[in-house]
Amino acid sequence: MRKIVSDCIVVFAFASFLAFLKPFGMHNVGYFYALSFWLVMCFSGYVLYAPAIRVGDKALASVISERWRKWISVGVSTAVASVLLGLIAPFIVDFFFSLQQSYWSSVASSTVASLFIGGFITLISIIKDYVKAQHQIITEQQQKIIDGRSQAASMQARPAIEFMGKLPIDKRGKLLCLQMDDHYLRVITDNGEHLLLMRFKDALQLLDTFPGFQTHRSWWVAKDAVSATKKTGRKLILVLENGDEVPVSQTYLTSTKHALDLH
């Protein structure tokens, strides 16, 4: 139904254009009368051309390779439909203007005109369908890329979600930092802190894809939790958004500066 409506819009636009041009000696005819004539003529052609192209495509499916079938079937179907419209067109012309020549003489000229006009409308319709199909392919490919990125992001975030799931519900929130405390791990979020019976090394593995970095053999911080830096002597100190201060050892000084883009 959507394609039929779209094709009808194309036919109406072309009929309006022909009514404006007033070809075939119609220069003395009023615009709306000419529009009525061309609407009847063009929609009569559409009723013939659209099914003819579908039937032709199916009929030639087993005879011609797919590479050339579309264009050959369109050419053959357009020619057949033009002959049929050429047989009908004299009656439409006679209804609006009265025939000035015999029926069979009019058939020849009507067939040529139908072949030209019908072929042009068919070409526009094919181009429209091709552009629409290409747009659909591009849209589907873009959606696949978005879905793939979302899936990848979800897979990367899963270990971090698993880690945060170990905290009590009231302590879950924005992760700020981790501190190793003997056999325990102190987890600090914007909702407070909690001690987990967990190795520091195991926590770092779960947070491998999380945006953060190690600053000390017993400290890890989330990158966006750092609000400022300061120096105490030669030592670099990171100040977190909750006011906590995290030391940076010489071992991790270079990587910390790189992570924070410090010079």
mmCIF file of N, CA and C in Angstrom, residues 21-83:
data_model
loop_
_atom_site.group_PDB
_atom_site.id
_atom_site.type_symbol
_atom_site.label_atom_id
_atom_site.label_comp_id
_atom_site.label_asym_id
_atom_site.label_seq_id
_atom_site.Cartn_x
_atom_site.Cartn_y
_atom_site.Cartn_z
ATOM 1 N N LEU A 21 3.045 21.847 -19.188
ATOM 2 C CA LEU A 21 3.737 21.962 -20.473
ATOM 3 C C LEU A 21 2.760 22.047 -21.648
ATOM 4 N N LYS A 22 1.605 21.370 -21.512
ATOM 5 C CA LYS A 22 0.583 21.315 -22.572
ATOM 6 C C LYS A 22 1.176 20.879 -23.919
ATOM 7 N N PRO A 23 1.732 19.650 -23.965
ATOM 8 C CA PRO A 23 2.300 19.153 -25.223
ATOM 9 C C PRO A 23 1.190 18.657 -26.168
ATOM 10 N N PHE A 24 1.607 18.221 -27.378
ATOM 11 C CA PHE A 24 0.698 17.627 -28.371
ATOM 12 C C PHE A 24 -0.441 18.583 -28.750
ATOM 13 N N GLY A 25 -0.124 19.850 -28.929
ATOM 14 C CA GLY A 25 -1.104 20.816 -29.407
ATOM 15 C C GLY A 25 -2.171 21.194 -28.397
ATOM 16 N N MET A 26 -1.857 21.117 -27.087
ATOM 17 C CA MET A 26 -2.852 21.420 -26.052
ATOM 18 C C MET A 26 -2.675 22.830 -25.493
ATOM 19 N N HIS A 27 -1.985 23.710 -26.228
ATOM 20 C CA HIS A 27 -1.659 25.028 -25.690
ATOM 21 C C HIS A 27 -2.888 25.916 -25.500
ATOM 22 N N ASN A 28 -4.004 25.582 -26.169
ATOM 23 C CA ASN A 28 -5.223 26.391 -26.006
ATOM 24 C C ASN A 28 -6.160 25.828 -24.943
ATOM 25 N N VAL A 29 -5.741 24.765 -24.280
ATOM 26 C CA VAL A 29 -6.577 24.094 -23.275
ATOM 27 C C VAL A 29 -6.249 24.649 -21.893
ATOM 28 N N GLY A 30 -7.286 24.860 -21.075
ATOM 29 C CA GLY A 30 -7.071 25.342 -19.719
ATOM 30 C C GLY A 30 -6.284 24.344 -18.875
ATOM 31 N N TYR A 31 -5.587 24.873 -17.855
ATOM 32 C CA TYR A 31 -4.707 24.004 -17.060
ATOM 33 C C TYR A 31 -5.464 22.873 -16.377
ATOM 34 N N PHE A 32 -6.579 23.184 -15.736
ATOM 35 C CA PHE A 32 -7.282 22.160 -14.952
ATOM 36 C C PHE A 32 -7.962 21.133 -15.860
ATOM 37 N N TYR A 33 -8.390 21.558 -17.030
ATOM 38 C CA TYR A 33 -8.949 20.591 -17.984
ATOM 39 C C TYR A 33 -7.842 19.677 -18.502
ATOM 40 N N ALA A 34 -6.679 20.288 -18.798
ATOM 41 C CA ALA A 34 -5.532 19.490 -19.237
ATOM 42 C C ALA A 34 -5.068 18.550 -18.125
ATOM 43 N N LEU A 35 -5.109 19.046 -16.873
ATOM 44 C CA LEU A 35 -4.721 18.200 -15.745
ATOM 45 C C LEU A 35 -5.653 17.010 -15.613
ATOM 46 N N SER A 36 -6.964 17.242 -15.799
ATOM 47 C CA SER A 36 -7.925 16.135 -15.729
ATOM 48 C C SER A 36 -7.609 15.084 -16.792
ATOM 49 N N PHE A 37 -7.293 15.545 -17.994
ATOM 50 C CA PHE A 37 -6.973 14.622 -19.088
ATOM 51 C C PHE A 37 -5.722 13.797 -18.761
ATOM 52 N N TRP A 38 -4.687 14.484 -18.322
ATOM 53 C CA TRP A 38 -3.436 13.775 -18.072
ATOM 54 C C TRP A 38 -3.507 12.875 -16.834
ATOM 55 N N LEU A 39 -4.326 13.244 -15.864
ATOM 56 C CA LEU A 39 -4.517 12.350 -14.715
ATOM 57 C C LEU A 39 -5.180 11.058 -15.145
ATOM 58 N N VAL A 40 -6.231 11.154 -15.975
ATOM 59 C CA VAL A 40 -6.896 9.948 -16.477
ATOM 60 C C VAL A 40 -5.932 9.123 -17.320
ATOM 61 N N MET A 41 -5.187 9.803 -18.180
ATOM 62 C CA MET A 41 -4.260 9.100 -19.076
ATOM 63 C C MET A 41 -3.129 8.426 -18.289
ATOM 64 N N CYS A 42 -2.519 9.170 -17.363
ATOM 65 C CA CYS A 42 -1.370 8.632 -16.625
ATOM 66 C C CYS A 42 -1.778 7.522 -15.658
ATOM 67 N N PHE A 43 -2.911 7.688 -14.985
ATOM 68 C CA PHE A 43 -3.345 6.642 -14.058
ATOM 69 C C PHE A 43 -3.835 5.402 -14.803
ATOM 70 N N SER A 44 -4.389 5.589 -15.998
ATOM 71 C CA SER A 44 -4.733 4.436 -16.834
ATOM 72 C C SER A 44 -3.464 3.674 -17.202
ATOM 73 N N GLY A 45 -2.423 4.451 -17.514
ATOM 74 C CA GLY A 45 -1.141 3.813 -17.817
ATOM 75 C C GLY A 45 -0.573 3.079 -16.617
ATOM 76 N N TYR A 46 -0.707 3.693 -15.426
ATOM 77 C CA TYR A 46 -0.173 3.044 -14.207
ATOM 78 C C TYR A 46 -0.870 1.716 -13.947
ATOM 79 N N VAL A 47 -2.192 1.693 -14.181
ATOM 80 C CA VAL A 47 -2.959 0.459 -13.980
ATOM 81 C C VAL A 47 -2.451 -0.643 -14.913
ATOM 82 N N LEU A 48 -1.930 -0.259 -16.070
ATOM 83 C CA LEU A 48 -1.405 -1.238 -17.024
ATOM 84 C C LEU A 48 0.069 -1.557 -16.774
ATOM 85 N N TYR A 49 0.859 -0.525 -16.526
ATOM 86 C CA TYR A 49 2.313 -0.705 -16.434
ATOM 87 C C TYR A 49 2.728 -1.470 -15.166
ATOM 88 N N ALA A 50 2.167 -1.095 -14.011
ATOM 89 C CA ALA A 50 2.597 -1.710 -12.752
ATOM 90 C C ALA A 50 2.428 -3.221 -12.743
ATOM 91 N N PRO A 51 1.229 -3.769 -13.070
ATOM 92 C CA PRO A 51 1.107 -5.235 -13.085
ATOM 93 C C PRO A 51 1.898 -5.878 -14.221
ATOM 94 N N ALA A 52 2.023 -5.165 -15.361
ATOM 95 C CA ALA A 52 2.771 -5.723 -16.491
ATOM 96 C C ALA A 52 4.231 -5.952 -16.109
ATOM 97 N N ILE A 53 4.816 -5.018 -15.364
ATOM 98 C CA ILE A 53 6.213 -5.148 -14.952
ATOM 99 C C ILE A 53 6.374 -6.301 -13.969
ATOM 100 N N ARG A 54 5.418 -6.442 -13.034
ATOM 101 C CA ARG A 54 5.493 -7.553 -12.066
ATOM 102 C C ARG A 54 5.349 -8.897 -12.765
ATOM 103 N N VAL A 55 4.389 -8.992 -13.688
ATOM 104 C CA VAL A 55 4.178 -10.248 -14.424
ATOM 105 C C VAL A 55 5.385 -10.558 -15.292
ATOM 106 N N GLY A 56 5.919 -9.524 -15.952
ATOM 107 C CA GLY A 56 7.079 -9.728 -16.808
ATOM 108 C C GLY A 56 8.293 -10.202 -16.032
ATOM 109 N N ASP A 57 8.493 -9.657 -14.849
ATOM 110 C CA ASP A 57 9.636 -10.059 -14.026
ATOM 111 C C ASP A 57 9.523 -11.529 -13.621
ATOM 112 N N LYS A 58 8.313 -11.954 -13.251
ATOM 113 C CA LYS A 58 8.108 -13.359 -12.863
ATOM 114 C C LYS A 58 8.225 -14.289 -14.071
ATOM 115 N N ALA A 59 7.694 -13.844 -15.221
ATOM 116 C CA ALA A 59 7.712 -14.690 -16.417
ATOM 117 C C ALA A 59 9.128 -14.924 -16.932
ATOM 118 N N LEU A 60 9.997 -13.913 -16.761
ATOM 119 C CA LEU A 60 11.369 -14.024 -17.274
ATOM 120 C C LEU A 60 12.359 -14.533 -16.225
ATOM 121 N N ALA A 61 11.860 -14.836 -15.038
ATOM 122 C CA ALA A 61 12.744 -15.249 -13.947
ATOM 123 C C ALA A 61 13.519 -16.510 -14.274
ATOM 124 N N SER A 62 12.888 -17.459 -14.967
ATOM 125 C CA SER A 62 13.543 -18.737 -15.267
ATOM 126 C C SER A 62 14.265 -18.721 -16.605
ATOM 127 N N VAL A 63 14.184 -17.599 -17.325
ATOM 128 C CA VAL A 63 14.772 -17.541 -18.674
ATOM 129 C C VAL A 63 16.039 -16.688 -18.707
ATOM 130 N N ILE A 64 16.033 -15.584 -17.970
ATOM 131 C CA ILE A 64 17.132 -14.621 -18.017
ATOM 132 C C ILE A 64 17.810 -14.556 -16.653
ATOM 133 N N SER A 65 19.128 -14.384 -16.666
ATOM 134 C CA SER A 65 19.883 -14.304 -15.410
ATOM 135 C C SER A 65 19.433 -13.093 -14.609
ATOM 136 N N GLU A 66 19.624 -13.181 -13.296
ATOM 137 C CA GLU A 66 19.154 -12.115 -12.408
ATOM 138 C C GLU A 66 19.834 -10.787 -12.701
ATOM 139 N N ARG A 67 21.071 -10.844 -13.183
ATOM 140 C CA ARG A 67 21.829 -9.621 -13.439
ATOM 141 C C ARG A 67 21.128 -8.707 -14.434
ATOM 142 N N TRP A 68 20.538 -9.313 -15.512
ATOM 143 C CA TRP A 68 19.917 -8.508 -16.568
ATOM 144 C C TRP A 68 18.391 -8.571 -16.546
ATOM 145 N N ARG A 69 17.836 -9.452 -15.714
ATOM 146 C CA ARG A 69 16.387 -9.688 -15.763
ATOM 147 C C ARG A 69 15.574 -8.425 -15.497
ATOM 148 N N LYS A 70 16.005 -7.640 -14.511
ATOM 149 C CA LYS A 70 15.238 -6.465 -14.122
ATOM 150 C C LYS A 70 15.046 -5.515 -15.290
ATOM 151 N N TRP A 71 16.141 -5.183 -15.981
ATOM 152 C CA TRP A 71 16.065 -4.192 -17.045
ATOM 153 C C TRP A 71 15.366 -4.747 -18.286
ATOM 154 N N ILE A 72 15.627 -6.017 -18.623
ATOM 155 C CA ILE A 72 14.974 -6.608 -19.794
ATOM 156 C C ILE A 72 13.476 -6.745 -19.564
ATOM 157 N N SER A 73 13.102 -7.196 -18.355
ATOM 158 C CA SER A 73 11.678 -7.356 -18.060
ATOM 159 C C SER A 73 10.972 -6.004 -18.061
ATOM 160 N N VAL A 74 11.643 -4.971 -17.555
ATOM 161 C CA VAL A 74 11.060 -3.626 -17.568
ATOM 162 C C VAL A 74 10.878 -3.145 -19.002
ATOM 163 N N GLY A 75 11.899 -3.379 -19.851
ATOM 164 C CA GLY A 75 11.804 -2.952 -21.252
ATOM 165 C C GLY A 75 10.681 -3.658 -21.997
ATOM 166 N N VAL A 76 10.619 -4.985 -21.865
ATOM 167 C CA VAL A 76 9.577 -5.762 -22.553
ATOM 168 C C VAL A 76 8.195 -5.397 -22.015
ATOM 169 N N SER A 77 8.067 -5.339 -20.692
ATOM 170 C CA SER A 77 6.774 -5.036 -20.072
ATOM 171 C C SER A 77 6.299 -3.637 -20.431
ATOM 172 N N THR A 78 7.220 -2.672 -20.480
ATOM 173 C CA THR A 78 6.862 -1.300 -20.843
ATOM 174 C C THR A 78 6.363 -1.240 -22.284
ATOM 175 N N ALA A 79 7.028 -1.984 -23.176
ATOM 176 C CA ALA A 79 6.611 -2.015 -24.578
ATOM 177 C C ALA A 79 5.214 -2.620 -24.726
ATOM 178 N N VAL A 80 4.968 -3.738 -24.029
ATOM 179 C CA VAL A 80 3.652 -4.398 -24.103
ATOM 180 C C VAL A 80 2.568 -3.486 -23.529
ATOM 181 N N ALA A 81 2.861 -2.884 -22.352
ATOM 182 C CA ALA A 81 1.884 -1.996 -21.720
ATOM 183 C C ALA A 81 1.628 -0.763 -22.575
ATOM 184 N N SER A 82 2.644 -0.288 -23.282
ATOM 185 C CA SER A 82 2.483 0.885 -24.144
ATOM 186 C C SER A 82 1.547 0.574 -25.314
ATOM 187 N N VAL A 83 1.653 -0.639 -25.862
ATOM 188 C CA VAL A 83 0.751 -1.050 -26.946
ATOM 189 C C VAL A 83 -0.690 -1.111 -26.440
#
